[in-house]
Each structure stands twice: as C-alpha cells, then as structure tokens.
Coordinates of C-alpha atoms in Angstrom, one line a residue:
M180 CA -5.2 27.4 -15.2
I181 CA -5.0 25.8 -11.8
L182 CA -1.6 24.2 -11.2
L183 CA -0.3 21.6 -8.8
K184 CA 0.6 22.9 -5.4
K185 CA 4.0 24.4 -5.0
N186 CA 4.7 22.1 -2.2
F187 CA 3.3 19.0 -4.0
Y188 CA 4.8 15.9 -2.9
W189 CA 6.6 13.8 -5.6
G190 CA 8.1 10.5 -4.3
N191 CA 8.4 6.7 -3.9
S192 CA 6.7 4.1 -1.9
V193 CA 8.0 0.6 -0.8
S194 CA 7.8 -2.1 1.9
S195 CA 10.5 -3.4 4.1
M196 CA 10.4 -7.0 3.0
Q197 CA 10.5 -6.1 -0.7
T198 CA 13.5 -3.9 -0.2
E199 CA 15.6 -4.5 2.9
G200 CA 17.0 -7.9 2.9
A201 CA 19.3 -8.5 5.9
W202 CA 16.7 -10.9 7.2
N203 CA 19.0 -12.3 10.0
E204 CA 21.1 -9.2 10.7
G205 CA 21.0 -6.3 13.2
G206 CA 18.9 -8.3 15.8
K207 CA 15.9 -8.9 13.4
G208 CA 13.5 -11.4 14.3
L209 CA 11.6 -13.7 11.8
S210 CA 8.5 -12.5 10.0
V211 CA 6.0 -14.7 8.1
Y212 CA 8.0 -13.7 4.8
D213 CA 11.3 -14.9 6.1
I214 CA 10.2 -18.5 6.0
R215 CA 8.9 -18.5 2.6
E216 CA 10.8 -20.5 0.0
A217 CA 11.8 -19.6 -3.5
S218 CA 9.9 -21.1 -6.4
E219 CA 10.1 -21.1 -10.1
H220 CA 9.0 -17.5 -10.5
A221 CA 9.7 -16.1 -7.1
S222 CA 12.7 -15.3 -5.0
D223 CA 13.0 -15.9 -1.2
W224 CA 13.0 -12.8 1.0
K225 CA 16.5 -12.9 2.4
V226 CA 18.2 -10.2 0.3
A227 CA 15.5 -8.5 -1.7
T228 CA 17.3 -5.4 -3.2
D229 CA 19.8 -5.1 -0.3
S230 CA 18.5 -1.6 0.8
Y231 CA 19.5 -2.3 4.4
H232 CA 23.1 -1.9 3.2
R233 CA 22.5 0.2 0.0
Y234 CA 19.8 2.8 1.0
L235 CA 22.2 5.7 0.8
E236 CA 22.5 5.0 -3.0
D237 CA 18.8 4.7 -3.4
F238 CA 18.4 7.9 -1.6
D239 CA 20.8 9.7 -3.9
Y240 CA 18.9 8.6 -7.0
M241 CA 15.7 9.8 -5.3
A242 CA 17.2 13.1 -4.5
D243 CA 18.6 13.4 -8.0
L244 CA 15.2 12.8 -9.4
G245 CA 13.9 15.7 -7.3
M246 CA 11.8 13.6 -5.0
N247 CA 10.6 15.2 -1.7
M248 CA 8.9 12.3 0.0
Y249 CA 9.6 8.6 0.6
R250 CA 7.0 6.3 2.0
F251 CA 8.7 3.3 3.7
Q252 CA 7.8 0.7 6.2
I253 CA 9.4 -0.2 9.5
S254 CA 9.7 -4.0 9.8
W255 CA 8.0 -4.9 13.0
S256 CA 10.2 -7.8 13.6
R257 CA 13.3 -5.7 13.2
V258 CA 12.4 -3.5 16.0
N259 CA 10.7 -6.1 18.0
P260 CA 11.8 -9.6 17.1
M261 CA 9.1 -11.5 18.9
G262 CA 6.3 -8.8 18.0
D263 CA 5.3 -8.6 21.7
G264 CA 8.6 -8.7 23.5
E265 CA 11.6 -6.5 24.1
W266 CA 12.6 -3.7 21.7
N267 CA 15.7 -4.3 19.6
E268 CA 17.5 -1.1 20.0
E269 CA 19.9 -1.9 17.0
G270 CA 16.9 -2.1 14.7
I271 CA 15.4 1.1 16.1
K272 CA 18.8 2.8 15.6
F273 CA 18.9 1.6 12.0
Y274 CA 15.7 3.4 11.3
D275 CA 16.8 6.5 13.1
I276 CA 19.9 6.9 11.0
F277 CA 17.8 5.9 7.8
I278 CA 15.3 8.8 8.7
D279 CA 18.2 11.3 9.2
A280 CA 19.7 10.4 5.8
L281 CA 16.3 11.1 4.1
I282 CA 15.9 14.4 5.8
A283 CA 19.6 15.5 5.0
R284 CA 18.5 15.1 1.3
G285 CA 15.5 17.1 1.5
I286 CA 13.2 14.0 1.3
E287 CA 10.4 13.9 3.9
P288 CA 9.7 10.5 5.4
M289 CA 6.3 8.8 5.6
I290 CA 6.2 5.8 7.8
C291 CA 3.9 2.8 7.3
L292 CA 3.8 0.5 10.3
Y293 CA 2.5 -2.8 8.8
H294 CA 2.9 -4.3 5.2
F295 CA 1.7 -7.8 5.7
D296 CA 5.0 -9.1 7.3
M297 CA 3.6 -10.3 10.6
P298 CA 6.3 -11.4 13.2
L299 CA 6.3 -15.0 13.0
N300 CA 6.0 -15.5 16.7
L301 CA 2.6 -13.7 16.6
A302 CA 1.4 -15.6 13.7
K303 CA 2.2 -18.8 15.4
K304 CA 0.8 -17.9 18.8
Y305 CA -2.4 -16.1 17.8
N306 CA -3.0 -16.7 14.2
G307 CA -2.1 -13.0 13.4
F308 CA -4.8 -10.4 13.7
L309 CA -7.4 -12.9 14.3
G310 CA -6.2 -12.6 17.9
K311 CA -6.9 -9.6 20.1
E312 CA -3.5 -10.2 21.7
V313 CA -2.0 -9.0 18.3
V314 CA -4.1 -5.9 18.3
E315 CA -2.6 -5.1 21.7
A316 CA 0.9 -5.8 20.4
F317 CA 0.4 -3.7 17.4
K318 CA -0.9 -0.9 19.6
R319 CA 2.1 -1.1 21.7
Y320 CA 4.5 -1.2 18.7
G321 CA 2.9 1.6 16.8
I322 CA 2.7 4.0 19.7
E323 CA 6.4 3.2 20.6
M324 CA 7.3 4.0 17.0
V325 CA 5.6 7.4 17.1
K326 CA 7.4 8.2 20.4
R327 CA 10.7 7.3 19.0
F328 CA 10.3 9.1 15.7
G329 CA 7.4 11.4 15.7
H330 CA 9.4 14.4 16.5
K331 CA 11.0 14.2 12.9
V332 CA 8.5 12.1 11.0
K333 CA 5.2 13.9 10.6
H334 CA 3.3 11.6 8.2
W335 CA 2.1 8.1 9.3
L336 CA 0.2 5.1 7.9
T337 CA -0.9 2.1 10.1
F338 CA -1.7 -0.5 7.5
N339 CA -0.7 -0.8 3.8
E340 CA -3.8 -1.3 1.8
Q341 CA -6.0 -2.1 4.8
N342 CA -8.9 -3.2 2.7
C343 CA -6.9 -6.2 1.6
F344 CA -8.1 -7.6 5.0
H345 CA -11.6 -7.5 3.5
L346 CA -10.8 -9.8 0.6
P347 CA -10.0 -13.5 0.4
E348 CA -6.2 -12.7 0.6
G349 CA -7.0 -11.1 4.0
F350 CA -6.1 -14.2 5.9
R351 CA -2.5 -14.4 4.5
T352 CA -2.0 -10.7 4.7
A353 CA -3.1 -10.6 8.4
G354 CA -0.6 -13.3 9.5
Y355 CA -3.2 -16.1 9.6
L356 CA -1.6 -19.4 9.4
D357 CA -4.1 -22.1 10.3
G358 CA -7.8 -22.5 10.1
E359 CA -10.9 -22.8 7.9
E360 CA -10.8 -19.2 6.6
T361 CA -14.4 -18.6 7.4
L362 CA -16.4 -15.5 6.6
E363 CA -16.8 -14.7 10.3
E364 CA -13.1 -14.9 10.8
L365 CA -12.5 -12.6 7.9
Y366 CA -14.8 -10.0 9.3
Q367 CA -13.3 -10.4 12.7
I368 CA -9.9 -9.7 11.2
Q369 CA -11.3 -6.6 9.5
H370 CA -12.7 -5.3 12.8
N371 CA -9.4 -6.1 14.6
T372 CA -7.3 -4.4 12.2
M373 CA -9.5 -1.4 12.3
L374 CA -9.4 -1.3 16.0
A375 CA -5.5 -1.5 15.8
H376 CA -5.6 1.5 13.4
A377 CA -7.8 3.4 15.7
Y378 CA -5.4 2.8 18.8
V379 CA -2.5 4.4 16.9
A380 CA -4.4 7.2 14.9
N381 CA -6.0 8.3 18.2
Y382 CA -2.8 8.4 20.0
I383 CA -1.2 10.5 17.2
H384 CA -4.0 13.0 17.3
E385 CA -4.2 13.3 21.1
H386 CA -0.5 13.4 21.9
T387 CA 1.5 14.7 18.7
D388 CA 1.5 17.2 15.9
C389 CA 1.9 14.4 13.4
Q390 CA -0.7 13.4 10.7
I391 CA -2.1 10.1 9.9
S392 CA -4.3 8.6 7.3
G393 CA -6.2 5.5 6.7
M394 CA -5.0 3.8 3.5
L395 CA -6.7 1.4 1.1
A396 CA -6.0 -0.2 -2.3
Y397 CA -9.0 1.4 -4.1
Q398 CA -10.7 -1.3 -6.1
E399 CA -12.3 0.4 -9.1
V400 CA -14.8 -2.1 -10.4
Y401 CA -17.2 -1.4 -13.2
P402 CA -20.4 -3.4 -14.2
A403 CA -19.5 -5.6 -17.1
T404 CA -22.7 -4.6 -18.7
C405 CA -25.6 -2.4 -18.1
H406 CA -27.5 -5.3 -16.7
P407 CA -29.0 -4.1 -13.3
E408 CA -27.4 -6.9 -11.5
D409 CA -24.0 -6.1 -12.7
V410 CA -24.5 -2.5 -11.6
R411 CA -25.7 -3.7 -8.2
L412 CA -22.8 -6.0 -7.7
A413 CA -20.2 -3.2 -8.8
R414 CA -21.9 -0.8 -6.3
E415 CA -22.0 -3.4 -3.5
F416 CA -18.2 -4.2 -4.0
D417 CA -17.3 -0.5 -3.9
E418 CA -19.3 0.0 -0.7
F419 CA -18.1 -3.1 1.2
V420 CA -14.4 -3.2 0.0
N421 CA -13.7 0.6 -0.3
H422 CA -16.2 2.7 1.5
S423 CA -16.8 0.6 4.6
L424 CA -13.2 1.6 5.6
L425 CA -13.4 5.1 4.4
E426 CA -16.5 5.7 6.6
V427 CA -14.6 4.6 9.7
F428 CA -11.5 6.5 8.6
T429 CA -13.3 9.7 8.4
R430 CA -16.6 9.3 10.5
G431 CA -15.5 6.8 13.1
K432 CA -18.3 4.3 12.6
Y433 CA -19.3 1.3 10.5
P434 CA -21.9 2.2 7.8
E435 CA -25.4 0.7 8.4
Y436 CA -25.3 -1.5 5.3
Y437 CA -22.2 -3.1 6.6
L438 CA -23.7 -3.7 10.1
T439 CA -26.9 -4.9 8.5
F440 CA -25.1 -7.5 6.4
V441 CA -23.1 -8.7 9.5
K442 CA -26.4 -9.0 11.5
N443 CA -28.2 -10.9 8.7
Q444 CA -25.2 -13.2 8.2
G445 CA -25.1 -14.0 12.0
I446 CA -21.5 -12.9 12.1
D447 CA -20.0 -12.3 15.6
L448 CA -17.3 -9.5 15.2
N449 CA -16.1 -10.2 18.7
I450 CA -16.4 -6.6 19.6
M451 CA -15.3 -6.1 23.2
A452 CA -16.3 -3.3 25.7
G453 CA -15.0 0.2 24.7
E454 CA -13.9 -0.8 21.1
L455 CA -16.7 1.1 19.3
E456 CA -16.0 4.1 21.5
E457 CA -12.4 3.9 20.3
L458 CA -13.4 3.7 16.7
A459 CA -15.8 6.8 17.3
K460 CA -12.7 8.9 17.9
V461 CA -11.1 8.2 14.6
Y462 CA -10.5 10.8 11.9
S463 CA -8.0 11.2 9.1
D464 CA -6.0 14.3 8.1
Y465 CA -6.0 13.2 4.5
L466 CA -6.9 10.1 2.6
T467 CA -4.3 7.8 1.0
F468 CA -4.6 5.0 -1.5
S469 CA -3.0 2.8 -4.0
Y470 CA -4.2 2.5 -7.6
Y471 CA -3.0 0.3 -10.5
A472 CA -5.8 -0.9 -12.6
S473 CA -9.5 -1.4 -12.8
T474 CA -11.7 -4.4 -13.7
T475 CA -15.4 -5.4 -14.1
V476 CA -17.7 -7.8 -12.5
N477 CA -20.3 -10.0 -14.2
H478 CA -23.2 -11.1 -12.1
K479 CA -23.7 -14.4 -14.2
N480 CA -20.6 -15.8 -12.6
V481 CA -21.4 -14.9 -9.0
P482 CA -23.6 -17.5 -7.2
A483 CA -26.5 -16.3 -5.1
G484 CA -25.7 -15.7 -1.7
T485 CA -22.0 -14.8 -2.2
A486 CA -20.6 -12.1 0.2
P487 CA -19.6 -8.9 -1.6
N488 CA -16.1 -9.5 -0.4
Y489 CA -15.9 -12.5 -2.8
Y490 CA -17.6 -10.9 -5.9
L491 CA -14.3 -10.6 -7.9
Q492 CA -13.0 -14.0 -7.0
K493 CA -16.2 -15.4 -8.7
G494 CA -17.1 -12.7 -11.2
K495 CA -14.2 -10.8 -12.3
Q496 CA -14.1 -10.1 -16.1
D497 CA -11.7 -8.3 -18.4
N498 CA -12.7 -5.0 -19.8
P499 CA -12.6 -5.1 -23.6
Y500 CA -12.0 -1.3 -23.7
L501 CA -8.8 -1.3 -22.0
D502 CA -5.2 -2.5 -22.7
T503 CA -3.8 -5.1 -20.4
T504 CA -0.4 -5.8 -19.0
E505 CA 1.5 -9.2 -19.2
W506 CA 0.2 -9.6 -15.5
N507 CA -3.4 -9.1 -16.7
W508 CA -3.8 -5.7 -15.0
Q509 CA -5.9 -3.4 -17.0
I510 CA -4.4 0.1 -17.7
D511 CA -7.1 2.8 -16.9
S512 CA -6.0 6.3 -16.2
T513 CA -9.6 7.5 -16.4
G514 CA -10.4 5.2 -13.5
F515 CA -7.6 7.0 -11.5
R516 CA -9.3 10.4 -12.1
D517 CA -12.7 8.9 -11.1
I518 CA -11.4 7.6 -7.7
L519 CA -9.7 11.0 -7.0
N520 CA -13.1 12.6 -7.5
K521 CA -15.2 10.1 -5.5
M522 CA -12.9 10.1 -2.5
Y523 CA -12.6 13.9 -2.3
Y524 CA -16.2 14.8 -2.9
R525 CA -17.7 12.1 -0.7
Y526 CA -15.3 12.8 2.3
N527 CA -14.1 16.4 1.9
L528 CA -10.6 15.6 2.7
P529 CA -7.5 16.1 0.6
V530 CA -6.5 12.9 -1.2
F531 CA -3.0 11.4 -1.7
P532 CA -2.3 8.6 -4.2
I533 CA 0.7 6.9 -2.6
E534 CA 1.1 3.8 -4.8
N535 CA 0.9 3.7 -8.7
G536 CA 2.8 2.3 -11.5
I537 CA 3.2 -0.5 -14.2
G538 CA 4.9 -3.8 -13.6
V539 CA 6.8 -5.2 -16.6
I540 CA 9.3 -7.9 -17.4
E541 CA 12.5 -6.3 -18.5
E542 CA 16.0 -7.5 -19.3
W543 CA 19.1 -5.3 -19.3
D544 CA 21.9 -5.9 -21.8
G545 CA 24.5 -4.7 -19.1
K546 CA 25.4 -1.3 -20.8
N547 CA 22.5 0.5 -22.4
P548 CA 19.6 2.1 -20.6
I549 CA 16.3 0.1 -20.9
E550 CA 14.0 1.8 -23.3
D551 CA 10.8 1.8 -21.3
D552 CA 8.5 4.0 -23.3
Y553 CA 5.6 2.0 -22.0
R554 CA 6.3 3.2 -18.5
I555 CA 6.5 6.7 -19.6
D556 CA 3.2 6.4 -21.4
Y557 CA 1.6 4.8 -18.4
H558 CA 2.7 7.5 -16.0
R559 CA 2.1 10.3 -18.5
K560 CA -1.6 9.2 -18.8
H561 CA -1.9 8.9 -15.0
F562 CA -0.3 12.2 -14.3
Q563 CA -2.5 13.9 -16.9
A564 CA -5.6 12.2 -15.2
M565 CA -4.4 13.5 -11.9
K566 CA -3.9 17.1 -13.2
D567 CA -7.3 16.9 -14.8
A568 CA -8.8 16.1 -11.5
V569 CA -7.3 19.2 -10.1
E570 CA -7.6 21.6 -13.0
L571 CA -11.0 20.5 -14.3
D572 CA -12.6 18.9 -11.3
G573 CA -11.3 21.0 -8.3
V574 CA -9.9 17.9 -6.4
D575 CA -7.5 18.8 -3.7
I576 CA -4.4 16.5 -4.1
L577 CA -1.4 16.5 -1.8
G578 CA 1.1 14.5 -4.0
Y579 CA 1.8 11.5 -5.8
L580 CA 4.1 8.5 -4.9
G581 CA 4.9 5.9 -7.3
W582 CA 5.5 2.4 -6.3
G583 CA 8.9 0.8 -6.3
L584 CA 10.5 3.4 -8.6
I585 CA 13.8 1.8 -7.9
D586 CA 13.1 -1.9 -8.8
I587 CA 12.0 -4.2 -5.9
L588 CA 10.6 -7.6 -5.5
S589 CA 6.9 -7.9 -6.3
S590 CA 4.4 -8.6 -3.7
Q591 CA 4.8 -12.3 -4.7
G592 CA 8.5 -12.2 -4.6
D593 CA 8.9 -12.1 -8.4
M594 CA 11.8 -9.9 -9.5
R595 CA 10.6 -10.1 -13.1
K596 CA 7.8 -7.7 -12.4
R597 CA 9.6 -4.4 -12.4
Y598 CA 8.1 -1.0 -11.6
G599 CA 11.1 1.2 -11.4
V600 CA 12.8 3.9 -13.3
V601 CA 16.0 2.6 -12.0
Y602 CA 17.0 -1.0 -12.8
V603 CA 18.3 -3.2 -10.0
N604 CA 20.5 -5.9 -11.5
R605 CA 19.3 -9.2 -10.0
E606 CA 17.0 -12.0 -10.9
N607 CA 14.9 -14.3 -8.9
H608 CA 17.6 -17.0 -8.4
D609 CA 20.6 -14.9 -9.4
L610 CA 21.6 -11.9 -7.2
K611 CA 24.2 -10.8 -9.6
D612 CA 25.8 -7.5 -8.5
L613 CA 22.6 -5.5 -7.5
K614 CA 23.9 -2.6 -9.5
R615 CA 21.4 0.4 -9.9
T616 CA 21.0 1.7 -13.4
P617 CA 18.6 4.4 -14.5
K618 CA 16.1 3.6 -17.4
K619 CA 15.0 5.9 -20.1
S620 CA 12.1 6.8 -17.9
Y621 CA 14.4 8.2 -15.2
Q622 CA 15.2 11.4 -17.2
W623 CA 11.6 11.7 -18.2
L624 CA 10.3 11.6 -14.6
Q625 CA 13.1 14.0 -13.5
Q626 CA 11.8 16.7 -15.8
V627 CA 8.3 16.0 -14.7
I628 CA 9.2 16.6 -11.1
K629 CA 11.4 19.5 -11.8
S630 CA 8.4 21.2 -13.6
N631 CA 6.0 20.2 -10.9
G632 CA 3.9 18.1 -13.5
E633 CA 3.9 20.7 -16.3
K634 CA 6.2 18.9 -18.8
L635 CA 4.8 15.6 -19.4
E636 CA 6.2 15.1 -23.0

C-alpha cells in the first residue's frame, strides 16, 4: 500500500478580508471590500472574525489539530495603503510577528498576495487590473513582500483562484469599478493578471530559494448528456477556464486554441513589448487549486457565438446523480480525484489542493458542540478520493489545505455559510462575543491528521 508522504501538509486556508477585520487600524488603507455595505444576508467587512486581534488563539487551535501549514493572504492595502505609494511599516511588522507565531508552533506559512481585495485607490484610478499601472504596482508590492519575508516563508502564491479573472465575475475580483464589461476587457484583465504573476514568479525563481505556484479554482464541468455539443462545450470550458492558465503556469505560453479565439474575435490583449518574453520564463514548482463541487453544461441553453468563458452563465445545469448543498453546490468527491489525475498527468508536476470544504448554515446552542456529521462525511469522502489518487493512480500530492476550517465570512460576506471545524460565535449583524468553539468534526479531523490520513472513520 502506498501511503501519503511523511511530510504531507495538512492545513487551513483563508483570505485577509474574510478573517482579519481591523479595517481602519494599524495604518491600513481602504480596499474595495471596506466600502461594501451590509445587506440582509451579508455582513460588512469591518470586523470579519477579528483574527487581527485573535490570531494566536486560532493558531493554537491549528497546532492542536496537528496542522503543519497555514495559507493566508497579505492585505495589499495594509502594507501599502494606496497600493502604489509608501510602505506601511506597522502593517508589515504585523505580518512579520504573525509569521513568527506560526513558525513557533511548527506551522509552515504559505503567503497569497491577492485575494480580490484591490486597494481602493488603484480601483478608482485605473479600474483595477484593467490598467497596466496596477500590474506595475502589483509587481512592486509582490517583490517587496518576497524581499521582506522570503527568508522565512518558502511557499508563495500570487493570485487566489486566478481563473476567476476568466469568468464574468472577473471584473469584480480584479477591482474593476466602472465600464461596460466587454469581452475584450475581460481578456485584457486575464493577460494583465498573468503578466503580474510572471513578474513575481520570475523574481522568486531568479533571486530566492522559495517556491511558487499558479493557482486556479478548478472548474470540473461534465456534459449534461452524451450529446456531442454538450461534450464539446464541457471540453472547451475546461480548456479556456482551466488549462489556458495551467499552460502558462507550466510552459510559459498561451495555447494555440486561446490565441486563435482571440484573433478570430478581434480581441486586442494590449500586449506591450517584452511581455510575452516575461511569460516565457514562467514555470511552477507545483500546482495548486481549489475544489468544492462540480456541475454540468447543457448546450441547448447556450446561444450560438457565446464565448467559452460564459458557457456556465448560460448553460449550467444540476447533475441529477449528485447531492446538493443548501447553497446549490453539488458534492462530488469523484470529481476531486479526476482533477488530481488530470493536472498531474498532463503537467507532470506535484499537485496541491489548497481549498476544499462544505459550507453549511449552522446554529450553536451556546454550550454543546455542533454535531456536524455532514462535514465529516464530506471530508471523509474527499480524503478517500485523494488517497485513491495516490494509492491507485500514482498521483504525487503534496498536501491538503481545507478552506476556513475556523469559521470565516463567506466570499459574499455571509456568516451563515460556515466551513469550519471550529465555530466562531457571530452572525451577520450581531458580533456577539466571537468565541471559538470546536465542533464534532474537530476531534475527527484531529485523528485524521495524527494518522496522516489513515484513520478516516
């Protein structure tokens, strides 16, 4: 029997705006999230789970669970309030102490540089990553963070779920505030963010002993039926939204189908002199991705001439063979194994799932642990699928990081959608006491990690 590696990474992933709070403390500047207002089912972002003040408590829970890696995000506007201005040394010192506290607990840090929280100044001045000025600002920011922390942080990501910039929500996640949201602009944002990735990745490989990966939200999409057009649309979505990035992350160039589409559509990527040469130097030390669910696409609902990036917006259809969460995310551990295989055998690099989990509405009675057997079941099946990929398929997997394993705000600011094995006592409009309380799944995950994935019952 092939076992998971002895140095297998078990850990937790989060973003800064979903955890830190302290939106106006420590010299932090405004990000696009800081001006978003609360709504019926969403909080504002001012407090989040207050990890800015409570991270030591959270780290102690992670250490007690046996975790040995934490992927967190540096808030760009905390270390550079204007995004392209002077460095905020108080913000940088915060992360320096934060990193040391992780290392002291035997938890290896992984830094992500951008998780959609564009400094507000750059969003207003340049429409986010639509502007080349923001690419240059990100290059300066990313390289500075590597200089500051690269001696003790050896794992880096540039962008969270970078293929989100290839989808309709790419405008919002790129800090785009005003415009017509044209297909050409979407593709220009794609190119600009890939160029920004290249600048930082190439600096890391040329000047440090750190490792870096390109990361995407792997979109596993099946054809809704065996109709040839459903099969074609599923394939094209996979190529344009997943593999068009992976090809650059690993081979330093855009695939021909991508360039052909751009030419046929008359899209101007606004490629400047030297940019393709910068991309050509890119490679990844391993490949990281998030995975939560799969779906299907039905060609009958996709108008002729629709760009592949918009196929799901038009033709997404539930899979009748899968269970569905209350958020309409379909639970599919087999899809997880499929992705691990596809990425590893197509690109011949170790793969590293760094986001996975199930979001559920939960209420705590104030004294008894939440009985979240559904979460145990979800993770058990996904862990088994991961082990099968290793033991039966021969895939090289570096580790597994769950998403928000201490409850955090959802990506939409909804505290009802909880992923954690530790409950954080707050609601969307009532902060309560923010007390951390382990759920039933906490003890289960603790034994899984202690056994390096052997004890899943």
